[in-house]
mmCIF file of C-alpha atoms and ligand atoms in Angstrom:
data_model
loop_
_atom_site.group_PDB
_atom_site.id
_atom_site.type_symbol
_atom_site.label_atom_id
_atom_site.label_comp_id
_atom_site.label_asym_id
_atom_site.label_seq_id
_atom_site.Cartn_x
_atom_site.Cartn_y
_atom_site.Cartn_z
ATOM 1 C CA MET A 19 30.276 -23.918 -55.184
ATOM 2 C CA SER A 20 28.552 -20.722 -54.186
ATOM 3 C CA ILE A 21 29.407 -17.380 -55.751
ATOM 4 C CA VAL A 22 29.242 -14.263 -53.623
ATOM 5 C CA PHE A 23 29.639 -10.686 -54.864
ATOM 6 C CA LYS A 24 30.242 -8.021 -52.234
ATOM 7 C CA ASP A 25 29.904 -4.469 -53.529
ATOM 8 C CA VAL A 26 31.466 -5.459 -56.816
ATOM 9 C CA SER A 27 31.670 -2.830 -59.531
ATOM 10 C CA LYS A 28 33.309 -2.546 -62.919
ATOM 11 C CA THR A 29 34.035 0.707 -64.673
ATOM 12 C CA TYR A 30 35.562 0.744 -68.125
ATOM 13 C CA ILE A 31 37.301 3.759 -69.511
ATOM 14 C CA HIS A 32 36.505 4.157 -73.162
ATOM 15 C CA LYS A 33 37.881 7.149 -75.101
ATOM 16 C CA GLY A 34 38.349 9.031 -71.852
ATOM 17 C CA LYS A 35 34.773 8.359 -70.714
ATOM 18 C CA GLU A 36 33.775 6.193 -67.795
ATOM 19 C CA ILE A 37 31.304 3.398 -68.460
ATOM 20 C CA ASN A 38 29.628 1.908 -65.395
ATOM 21 C CA ALA A 39 29.260 -1.603 -66.779
ATOM 22 C CA LEU A 40 28.501 -2.920 -63.299
ATOM 23 C CA ARG A 41 27.412 -0.607 -60.498
ATOM 24 C CA PRO A 42 28.210 -1.732 -56.923
ATOM 25 C CA THR A 43 26.436 -5.068 -56.673
ATOM 26 C CA SER A 44 26.034 -7.603 -53.892
ATOM 27 C CA LEU A 45 24.675 -10.957 -54.897
ATOM 28 C CA THR A 46 24.747 -14.591 -53.811
ATOM 29 C CA ILE A 47 24.434 -17.491 -56.208
ATOM 30 C CA HIS A 48 23.848 -20.664 -54.228
ATOM 31 C CA GLU A 49 25.831 -23.840 -54.581
ATOM 32 C CA GLY A 50 24.203 -26.256 -57.009
ATOM 33 C CA GLU A 51 21.556 -23.901 -58.383
ATOM 34 C CA ILE A 52 20.890 -22.741 -61.919
ATOM 35 C CA PHE A 53 20.904 -18.967 -61.778
ATOM 36 C CA GLY A 54 19.741 -16.874 -64.732
ATOM 37 C CA LEU A 55 20.709 -13.339 -65.651
ATOM 38 C CA ILE A 56 18.527 -11.486 -68.115
ATOM 39 C CA GLY A 57 18.724 -7.989 -69.540
ATOM 40 C CA PHE A 58 18.895 -5.993 -72.726
ATOM 41 C CA SER A 59 22.067 -5.542 -74.719
ATOM 42 C CA GLY A 60 24.607 -3.475 -72.798
ATOM 43 C CA ALA A 61 22.966 -4.095 -69.409
ATOM 44 C CA GLY A 62 26.182 -5.557 -68.016
ATOM 45 C CA LYS A 63 25.434 -9.287 -68.098
ATOM 46 C CA SER A 64 28.670 -10.442 -69.711
ATOM 47 C CA THR A 65 30.643 -8.113 -67.478
ATOM 48 C CA LEU A 66 29.094 -9.673 -64.372
ATOM 49 C CA LEU A 67 29.721 -13.185 -65.709
ATOM 50 C CA ARG A 68 33.329 -12.455 -66.665
ATOM 51 C CA LEU A 69 33.980 -11.078 -63.194
ATOM 52 C CA ILE A 70 33.146 -14.495 -61.739
ATOM 53 C CA ASN A 71 36.193 -16.090 -63.351
ATOM 54 C CA MET A 72 38.143 -12.826 -63.363
ATOM 55 C CA LEU A 73 38.327 -12.527 -67.129
ATOM 56 C CA GLU A 74 37.599 -8.974 -66.007
ATOM 57 C CA SER A 75 38.962 -7.725 -62.731
ATOM 58 C CA PRO A 76 36.591 -5.640 -60.616
ATOM 59 C CA SER A 77 37.075 -1.917 -60.031
ATOM 60 C CA SER A 78 35.942 -2.471 -56.439
ATOM 61 C CA GLY A 79 34.551 -5.151 -54.163
ATOM 62 C CA MET A 80 35.195 -8.801 -53.448
ATOM 63 C CA ILE A 81 34.224 -11.955 -55.312
ATOM 64 C CA HIS A 82 34.116 -15.289 -53.533
ATOM 65 C CA VAL A 83 33.860 -18.471 -55.548
ATOM 66 C CA GLY A 84 33.650 -21.266 -53.002
ATOM 67 C CA ASP A 85 36.265 -20.567 -50.356
ATOM 68 C CA ASP A 86 38.473 -18.424 -52.553
ATOM 69 C CA GLU A 87 38.390 -14.655 -52.773
ATOM 70 C CA MET A 88 39.201 -14.199 -56.427
ATOM 71 C CA THR A 89 40.884 -10.801 -56.319
ATOM 72 C CA GLY A 90 43.348 -12.099 -53.719
ATOM 73 C CA LEU A 91 44.628 -15.053 -55.749
ATOM 74 C CA SER A 92 48.091 -15.107 -57.297
ATOM 75 C CA ASN A 93 48.249 -15.520 -61.077
ATOM 76 C CA LYS A 94 49.189 -19.156 -60.674
ATOM 77 C CA ASP A 95 46.358 -19.898 -58.227
ATOM 78 C CA LEU A 96 43.936 -18.044 -60.456
ATOM 79 C CA ARG A 97 44.941 -20.205 -63.406
ATOM 80 C CA VAL A 98 44.257 -23.356 -61.391
ATOM 81 C CA LYS A 99 40.987 -21.950 -60.034
ATOM 82 C CA ARG A 100 39.767 -21.142 -63.540
ATOM 83 C CA GLN A 101 40.021 -24.801 -64.469
ATOM 84 C CA LYS A 102 37.193 -25.334 -61.996
ATOM 85 C CA ILE A 103 35.043 -22.671 -63.645
ATOM 86 C CA GLY A 104 33.973 -23.797 -67.121
ATOM 87 C CA MET A 105 32.554 -21.379 -69.663
ATOM 88 C CA ILE A 106 30.488 -21.706 -72.839
ATOM 89 C CA PHE A 107 29.768 -19.031 -75.440
ATOM 90 C CA GLN A 108 27.288 -18.032 -78.105
ATOM 91 C CA GLN A 109 29.900 -18.458 -80.853
ATOM 92 C CA PHE A 110 31.169 -21.770 -79.399
ATOM 93 C CA ASN A 111 34.841 -20.646 -79.647
ATOM 94 C CA LEU A 112 36.095 -23.987 -80.993
ATOM 95 C CA ILE A 113 39.492 -24.277 -82.660
ATOM 96 C CA GLU A 114 38.610 -24.879 -86.310
ATOM 97 C CA SER A 115 41.875 -26.617 -87.170
ATOM 98 C CA LYS A 116 41.415 -29.239 -84.460
ATOM 99 C CA THR A 117 39.054 -32.211 -84.353
ATOM 100 C CA VAL A 118 36.393 -32.560 -81.680
ATOM 101 C CA ALA A 119 38.691 -34.783 -79.598
ATOM 102 C CA GLU A 120 41.642 -32.418 -80.060
ATOM 103 C CA ASN A 121 39.556 -29.443 -78.984
ATOM 104 C CA ILE A 122 38.859 -31.181 -75.703
ATOM 105 C CA GLU A 123 42.395 -32.501 -75.362
ATOM 106 C CA PHE A 124 43.653 -28.940 -75.648
ATOM 107 C CA VAL A 125 42.142 -27.921 -72.313
ATOM 108 C CA LEU A 126 43.090 -31.200 -70.631
ATOM 109 C CA LYS A 127 46.672 -30.589 -71.677
ATOM 110 C CA ALA A 128 46.618 -27.016 -70.407
ATOM 111 C CA ALA A 129 45.484 -28.352 -67.029
ATOM 112 C CA GLU A 130 48.261 -30.976 -67.099
ATOM 113 C CA TYR A 131 45.765 -33.812 -67.104
ATOM 114 C CA PRO A 132 47.785 -37.080 -67.135
ATOM 115 C CA LYS A 133 48.551 -37.948 -70.746
ATOM 116 C CA GLY A 134 47.656 -41.626 -70.472
ATOM 117 C CA GLN A 135 44.198 -40.804 -69.171
ATOM 118 C CA ARG A 136 43.227 -38.096 -71.635
ATOM 119 C CA ASP A 137 41.721 -40.375 -74.243
ATOM 120 C CA GLY A 138 39.502 -42.092 -71.709
ATOM 121 C CA ARG A 139 38.394 -38.723 -70.356
ATOM 122 C CA ILE A 140 37.555 -37.477 -73.854
ATOM 123 C CA ASP A 141 35.413 -40.572 -74.497
ATOM 124 C CA GLN A 142 33.646 -40.051 -71.194
ATOM 125 C CA LEU A 143 32.883 -36.402 -71.995
ATOM 126 C CA LEU A 144 31.679 -37.112 -75.528
ATOM 127 C CA ASP A 145 29.424 -39.818 -74.157
ATOM 128 C CA LEU A 146 27.998 -37.331 -71.649
ATOM 129 C CA VAL A 147 27.099 -34.821 -74.373
ATOM 130 C CA GLY A 148 25.985 -37.458 -76.888
ATOM 131 C CA LEU A 149 28.723 -36.997 -79.469
ATOM 132 C CA SER A 150 30.666 -40.263 -79.245
ATOM 133 C CA ASP A 151 30.491 -40.707 -83.010
ATOM 134 C CA LYS A 152 32.018 -37.278 -83.793
ATOM 135 C CA LYS A 153 35.418 -37.705 -82.193
ATOM 136 C CA THR A 154 37.521 -37.202 -85.324
ATOM 137 C CA VAL A 155 35.238 -34.672 -87.025
ATOM 138 C CA TYR A 156 36.244 -31.024 -87.543
ATOM 139 C CA PRO A 157 33.998 -28.218 -86.251
ATOM 140 C CA LYS A 158 33.087 -27.065 -89.758
ATOM 141 C CA ASN A 159 31.279 -30.378 -90.265
ATOM 142 C CA LEU A 160 29.142 -30.022 -87.159
ATOM 143 C CA SER A 161 25.749 -28.388 -86.706
ATOM 144 C CA GLY A 162 25.398 -25.479 -84.284
ATOM 145 C CA GLY A 163 23.895 -27.715 -81.632
ATOM 146 C CA GLN A 164 26.725 -30.226 -82.012
ATOM 147 C CA LYS A 165 29.317 -27.454 -81.770
ATOM 148 C CA GLN A 166 27.764 -26.275 -78.533
ATOM 149 C CA ARG A 167 27.882 -29.853 -77.215
ATOM 150 C CA VAL A 168 31.615 -29.864 -77.911
ATOM 151 C CA GLY A 169 31.813 -26.503 -76.140
ATOM 152 C CA ILE A 170 30.051 -28.030 -73.148
ATOM 153 C CA ALA A 171 32.275 -31.135 -73.157
ATOM 154 C CA ARG A 172 35.327 -28.891 -73.250
ATOM 155 C CA ALA A 173 33.985 -26.692 -70.436
ATOM 156 C CA LEU A 174 33.426 -29.794 -68.291
ATOM 157 C CA ALA A 175 36.765 -31.438 -69.123
ATOM 158 C CA ASN A 176 38.483 -30.443 -65.894
ATOM 159 C CA ASP A 177 35.549 -31.340 -63.692
ATOM 160 C CA PRO A 178 34.458 -27.809 -62.817
ATOM 161 C CA ASP A 179 32.292 -26.783 -59.883
ATOM 162 C CA VAL A 180 30.815 -23.859 -61.791
ATOM 163 C CA LEU A 181 29.664 -23.505 -65.390
ATOM 164 C CA LEU A 182 29.179 -20.047 -66.899
ATOM 165 C CA SER A 183 27.045 -19.742 -70.020
ATOM 166 C CA ASP A 184 27.075 -16.534 -72.054
ATOM 167 C CA GLU A 185 24.127 -16.692 -74.485
ATOM 168 C CA ALA A 186 24.998 -20.328 -75.246
ATOM 169 C CA THR A 187 21.760 -20.956 -77.113
ATOM 170 C CA SER A 188 21.290 -17.587 -78.814
ATOM 171 C CA ALA A 189 22.666 -18.824 -82.141
ATOM 172 C CA LEU A 190 20.532 -21.973 -82.144
ATOM 173 C CA ASP A 191 17.055 -22.750 -83.435
ATOM 174 C CA PRO A 192 14.275 -23.379 -80.870
ATOM 175 C CA ASP A 193 14.403 -27.188 -81.026
ATOM 176 C CA THR A 194 18.174 -27.314 -80.704
ATOM 177 C CA THR A 195 17.951 -24.766 -77.901
ATOM 178 C CA LYS A 196 15.650 -27.136 -76.024
ATOM 179 C CA THR A 197 18.055 -30.049 -76.299
ATOM 180 C CA ILE A 198 20.973 -27.923 -75.088
ATOM 181 C CA LEU A 199 18.930 -26.570 -72.172
ATOM 182 C CA ASN A 200 17.980 -30.133 -71.251
ATOM 183 C CA LEU A 201 21.631 -31.127 -71.367
ATOM 184 C CA LEU A 202 22.522 -28.244 -69.049
ATOM 185 C CA LYS A 203 19.761 -29.274 -66.663
ATOM 186 C CA ARG A 204 21.036 -32.844 -66.626
ATOM 187 C CA ILE A 205 24.600 -31.670 -65.979
ATOM 188 C CA ASN A 206 23.378 -29.562 -63.074
ATOM 189 C CA LYS A 207 21.440 -32.474 -61.586
ATOM 190 C CA GLU A 208 23.882 -35.302 -62.184
ATOM 191 C CA LEU A 209 27.139 -33.488 -61.552
ATOM 192 C CA GLY A 210 25.882 -30.928 -59.027
ATOM 193 C CA ILE A 211 27.538 -28.101 -60.930
ATOM 194 C CA THR A 212 26.427 -24.537 -60.150
ATOM 195 C CA ILE A 213 25.338 -22.979 -63.442
ATOM 196 C CA VAL A 214 25.027 -19.275 -64.282
ATOM 197 C CA VAL A 215 23.265 -18.564 -67.574
ATOM 198 C CA ILE A 216 23.010 -15.248 -69.359
ATOM 199 C CA THR A 217 20.249 -14.721 -71.846
ATOM 200 C CA HIS A 218 18.020 -12.034 -73.294
ATOM 201 C CA GLU A 219 15.185 -14.528 -73.710
ATOM 202 C CA MET A 220 12.754 -15.112 -70.867
ATOM 203 C CA ALA A 221 11.890 -18.486 -72.441
ATOM 204 C CA VAL A 222 15.386 -19.721 -71.593
ATOM 205 C CA ILE A 223 14.994 -18.541 -68.005
ATOM 206 C CA LYS A 224 11.608 -20.203 -67.728
ATOM 207 C CA GLU A 225 12.912 -23.476 -69.095
ATOM 208 C CA LEU A 226 16.120 -23.638 -67.127
ATOM 209 C CA ALA A 227 16.659 -21.371 -64.149
ATOM 210 C CA GLU A 228 15.514 -21.602 -60.550
ATOM 211 C CA ARG A 229 16.327 -18.006 -59.671
ATOM 212 C CA VAL A 230 16.861 -15.029 -61.899
ATOM 213 C CA GLY A 231 18.384 -11.579 -61.708
ATOM 214 C CA VAL A 232 17.166 -8.877 -64.075
ATOM 215 C CA MET A 233 19.842 -6.417 -65.164
ATOM 216 C CA SER A 234 19.454 -2.921 -66.507
ATOM 217 C CA ASP A 235 22.030 -0.198 -66.955
ATOM 218 C CA GLY A 236 24.746 -1.930 -64.938
ATOM 219 C CA ALA A 237 22.566 -2.943 -62.002
ATOM 220 C CA VAL A 238 20.621 -6.003 -60.884
ATOM 221 C CA ILE A 239 17.238 -4.328 -60.547
ATOM 222 C CA GLU A 240 15.129 -7.313 -59.559
ATOM 223 C CA LEU A 241 15.988 -10.740 -58.223
ATOM 224 C CA GLY A 242 13.937 -13.674 -57.104
ATOM 225 C CA ASP A 243 12.778 -17.166 -57.859
ATOM 226 C CA VAL A 244 11.662 -17.553 -61.421
ATOM 227 C CA TYR A 245 8.006 -18.189 -60.575
ATOM 228 C CA GLN A 246 7.835 -15.071 -58.473
ATOM 229 C CA ILE A 247 9.408 -12.941 -61.178
ATOM 230 C CA PHE A 248 6.972 -14.261 -63.780
ATOM 231 C CA SER A 249 3.890 -13.998 -61.615
ATOM 232 C CA GLU A 250 4.672 -10.726 -59.863
ATOM 233 C CA PRO A 251 7.168 -8.647 -61.796
ATOM 234 C CA LYS A 252 7.761 -5.302 -60.104
ATOM 235 C CA HIS A 253 10.176 -3.314 -62.208
ATOM 236 C CA GLU A 254 9.125 -1.956 -65.607
ATOM 237 C CA VAL A 255 12.030 -3.710 -67.314
ATOM 238 C CA THR A 256 11.004 -7.021 -65.757
ATOM 239 C CA LYS A 257 7.410 -6.481 -66.836
ATOM 240 C CA GLY A 258 8.695 -5.963 -70.337
ATOM 241 C CA PHE A 259 10.485 -9.311 -70.266
ATOM 242 C CA VAL A 260 7.513 -11.319 -68.999
ATOM 243 C CA GLN A 261 4.853 -9.487 -70.994
ATOM 244 C CA ASP A 262 4.530 -12.285 -73.537
ATOM 245 C CA ILE A 263 2.553 -14.436 -71.171
ATOM 246 C CA TYR A 264 0.174 -11.590 -70.282
ATOM 247 C CA ASP A 265 -0.098 -10.285 -73.763
ATOM 248 C CA PHE A 266 -3.681 -10.994 -74.767
ATOM 249 C CA GLU A 267 -5.322 -9.034 -77.449
ATOM 250 C CA VAL A 268 -8.682 -7.472 -76.688
ATOM 251 C CA PRO A 269 -11.042 -7.920 -79.639
ATOM 252 C CA ALA A 270 -11.404 -4.510 -81.303
ATOM 253 C CA HIS A 271 -15.218 -4.522 -81.283
ATOM 254 C CA ILE A 272 -15.429 -4.736 -77.502
ATOM 255 C CA VAL A 273 -16.036 -1.392 -75.886
ATOM 256 C CA GLU A 274 -15.554 -1.226 -72.135
ATOM 257 C CA THR A 275 -18.231 0.494 -70.074
ATOM 258 C CA SER A 276 -19.190 0.254 -66.414
ATOM 259 C CA GLU A 277 -21.663 -2.431 -67.434
ATOM 260 C CA ASN A 278 -19.335 -4.287 -69.725
ATOM 261 C CA ARG A 279 -15.913 -4.858 -68.301
ATOM 262 C CA ILE A 280 -12.871 -6.796 -69.347
ATOM 263 C CA ILE A 281 -11.249 -8.412 -66.337
ATOM 264 C CA THR A 282 -7.980 -10.280 -66.567
ATOM 265 C CA LEU A 283 -7.242 -12.655 -63.741
ATOM 266 C CA LYS A 284 -4.096 -14.321 -62.608
ATOM 267 C CA PHE A 285 -4.296 -17.652 -60.800
ATOM 268 C CA LEU A 286 -1.228 -18.393 -58.736
ATOM 269 C CA ARG A 287 0.155 -21.841 -57.999
ATOM 270 C CA GLU A 288 -2.425 -24.448 -56.850
ATOM 271 C CA SER A 289 -5.131 -21.904 -57.384
ATOM 272 C CA ALA A 290 -4.610 -22.250 -61.142
ATOM 273 C CA GLU A 291 -6.021 -25.754 -60.946
ATOM 274 C CA GLU A 292 -9.147 -24.925 -58.945
ATOM 275 C CA ASN A 293 -12.552 -24.482 -60.430
ATOM 276 C CA HIS A 294 -13.052 -20.750 -59.965
ATOM 277 C CA LEU A 295 -15.309 -20.281 -62.951
ATOM 278 C CA ASN A 296 -17.984 -22.436 -61.406
ATOM 279 C CA LYS A 297 -18.222 -20.081 -58.446
ATOM 280 C CA LEU A 298 -18.328 -16.999 -60.639
ATOM 281 C CA TYR A 299 -21.130 -18.381 -62.752
ATOM 282 C CA ARG A 300 -23.109 -19.623 -59.784
ATOM 283 C CA ASN A 301 -22.852 -16.617 -57.450
ATOM 284 C CA TYR A 302 -23.341 -13.635 -59.727
ATOM 285 C CA ASP A 303 -26.124 -12.463 -61.909
ATOM 286 C CA LEU A 304 -23.762 -11.589 -64.723
ATOM 287 C CA SER A 305 -22.982 -12.711 -68.201
ATOM 288 C CA ILE A 306 -19.399 -13.945 -68.220
ATOM 289 C CA SER A 307 -17.569 -15.015 -71.319
ATOM 290 C CA ILE A 308 -13.978 -16.077 -71.819
ATOM 291 C CA LEU A 309 -12.017 -13.945 -74.250
ATOM 292 C CA ASN A 310 -8.642 -15.567 -73.811
ATOM 293 C CA GLY A 311 -6.588 -17.607 -71.390
ATOM 294 C CA ARG A 312 -3.665 -19.897 -70.795
ATOM 295 C CA VAL A 313 -1.796 -21.763 -68.135
ATOM 296 C CA GLU A 314 1.982 -21.491 -68.086
ATOM 297 C CA TYR A 315 4.074 -23.992 -66.182
ATOM 298 C CA ILE A 316 7.122 -22.409 -64.614
ATOM 299 C CA ASN A 317 9.414 -24.935 -62.983
ATOM 300 C CA GLY A 318 6.374 -27.178 -63.170
ATOM 301 C CA ILE A 319 4.187 -24.778 -61.167
ATOM 302 C CA PRO A 320 1.068 -23.470 -62.888
ATOM 303 C CA LEU A 321 0.403 -19.783 -63.510
ATOM 304 C CA GLY A 322 -3.033 -19.280 -65.040
ATOM 305 C CA ILE A 323 -4.164 -16.161 -66.868
ATOM 306 C CA LEU A 324 -7.739 -15.663 -67.938
ATOM 307 C CA MET A 325 -9.333 -12.759 -69.725
ATOM 308 C CA LEU A 326 -13.062 -12.431 -69.141
ATOM 309 C CA GLN A 327 -15.762 -10.191 -70.495
ATOM 310 C CA VAL A 328 -18.273 -9.475 -67.752
ATOM 311 C CA SER A 329 -21.597 -7.794 -68.490
ATOM 312 C CA GLY A 330 -24.460 -6.823 -66.200
ATOM 313 C CA GLU A 331 -25.320 -4.221 -63.613
ATOM 314 C CA SER A 332 -22.305 -2.213 -62.540
ATOM 315 C CA ASP A 333 -23.001 -2.893 -58.838
ATOM 316 C CA GLU A 334 -23.014 -6.595 -59.479
ATOM 317 C CA ILE A 335 -19.722 -6.311 -61.394
ATOM 318 C CA ARG A 336 -18.243 -4.396 -58.481
ATOM 319 C CA ARG A 337 -19.362 -7.149 -56.101
ATOM 320 C CA LEU A 338 -17.646 -9.703 -58.290
ATOM 321 C CA ILE A 339 -14.408 -7.726 -58.372
ATOM 322 C CA GLU A 340 -14.426 -7.257 -54.602
ATOM 323 C CA SER A 341 -14.846 -10.965 -54.102
ATOM 324 C CA ILE A 342 -12.048 -11.755 -56.552
ATOM 325 C CA ASP A 343 -9.754 -9.387 -54.691
ATOM 326 C CA LYS A 344 -10.436 -11.313 -51.497
ATOM 327 C CA THR A 345 -9.794 -14.753 -52.979
ATOM 328 C CA PRO A 346 -6.361 -16.114 -52.032
ATOM 329 C CA GLY A 347 -4.260 -17.088 -55.024
ATOM 330 C CA VAL A 348 -6.323 -15.017 -57.444
ATOM 331 C CA GLU A 349 -5.307 -11.548 -58.533
ATOM 332 C CA ARG A 350 -6.319 -9.128 -61.184
ATOM 333 C CA ALA A 351 -3.565 -8.952 -63.773
ATOM 334 C CA GLU A 352 -2.221 -5.910 -65.443
ATOM 335 C CA ILE A 353 -1.737 -6.242 -69.133
ATOM 336 C CA TYR A 354 1.802 -5.177 -69.827
ATOM 337 C CA ASP A 355 2.538 -3.644 -73.158
HETATM 338 N N1 LIG B 78 36.162 -4.052 -72.742
HETATM 339 C C1 LIG B 78 35.296 -3.033 -72.683
HETATM 340 N N2 LIG B 78 35.700 -1.746 -72.804
HETATM 341 C C2 LIG B 78 34.841 -0.724 -72.720
HETATM 342 N N3 LIG B 78 33.525 -0.867 -72.530
HETATM 343 C C3 LIG B 78 33.043 -2.109 -72.411
HETATM 344 C C4 LIG B 78 33.890 -3.255 -72.480
HETATM 345 N N4 LIG B 78 33.117 -4.371 -72.316
HETATM 346 C C5 LIG B 78 31.860 -3.924 -72.157
HETATM 347 N N5 LIG B 78 31.803 -2.572 -72.206
HETATM 348 C C6 LIG B 78 30.597 -1.747 -72.021
HETATM 349 O O1 LIG B 78 30.029 -2.088 -70.775
HETATM 350 C C7 LIG B 78 28.596 -2.137 -70.856
HETATM 351 C C8 LIG B 78 28.097 -3.510 -70.476
HETATM 352 O O2 LIG B 78 28.534 -4.433 -71.448
HETATM 353 P P1 LIG B 78 28.243 -6.002 -71.375
HETATM 354 O O3 LIG B 78 28.985 -6.643 -72.480
HETATM 355 O O4 LIG B 78 28.501 -6.491 -69.995
HETATM 356 O O5 LIG B 78 26.668 -6.049 -71.636
HETATM 357 P P2 LIG B 78 25.715 -7.283 -71.957
HETATM 358 O O6 LIG B 78 24.551 -7.158 -71.059
HETATM 359 O O7 LIG B 78 26.483 -8.549 -71.926
HETATM 360 O O8 LIG B 78 25.253 -6.968 -73.452
HETATM 361 P P3 LIG B 78 24.944 -7.983 -74.672
HETATM 362 O O9 LIG B 78 23.582 -8.547 -74.421
HETATM 363 O O10 LIG B 78 24.973 -7.090 -75.871
HETATM 364 O O11 LIG B 78 26.013 -9.025 -74.712
HETATM 365 C C9 LIG B 78 28.265 -1.717 -72.276
HETATM 366 O O12 LIG B 78 28.002 -0.354 -72.277
HETATM 367 C C10 LIG B 78 29.524 -2.026 -73.047
HETATM 368 O O13 LIG B 78 29.649 -1.191 -74.160
HETATM 369 MG MG1 LIG B 79 26.973 -9.986 -73.345
#
């Protein structure tokens, strides 16, 4: 199901003061995609997410989820609609006094899922998330990763079209995070569920999302496909989030002069796999050494970054730079810090 925001805003009143948690925002999340939202604490990510299932009602604007305009639904229709929008949380939100199976049964019951079929459905869901052996276990005896799997099973119980994830991996270690992200990817692929993930970690976006919106101060300030955002961030906040992959240290003893330059290059897409160095060495009377470099794969597409020290006559260096600037797929990179 697609999700469309039209001029949606949310203003909270706190102690008599207005807080613009979401400024008027128009946004389309496509059916079947994994859409990421990143931003610092207080940027408005959770507010935007909670507007999708109307856990918060907007101060203005319209929200379409599939064919339904959410603000126009009756309470009863909204309740039914919400069953088709699953949600998972950083703190898992499991009921501690209920077993894994009972936690899932709880939401099946609330949706009036036929009693005789509940057990079969629970088995199916636990199989999907790889927890078939934990049916009768209580949450306190599960690891964080296992708890989140229960959270995911519960969110999928009523066969949703949309899954909302609010920092679902923020409480997990890196390895467990990977397995949960892989599970989410599989769910998206196999079940065709539209997934919206909030995170403050670009690594999660890189691993999981196809498109990403960057939020700051209640607004989506930059939006695009994940590769584009990583390779050509425009806004300062976005640059801050992707800086890790550009963050190469320059050895302290190197002093830049017009005859000794440090040049950092970015190789986009297929260009990252071409043999550019050969050409540089062959065509210029310069001494070129590699100071640092790496290739990142974003959605499987390479983004190469290479830091070179180039020494020689300043005219020759200029010639090199001019030729680099004319080479498709190669750009000089800023170092963001
Ligand atoms: N129920 C509320 N009442 C008043 N203000 C709120 C409420 N919920 C959120 N806010 C404020 O709205 C702004 C956006 O909050 P929100 O929770 O959406 O941010 P966030 O990006 O999810 O942050 P975090 O990364 O810390 O979870 C913040 O200034 C927050 O204090
Ligand atoms: Mg939040």
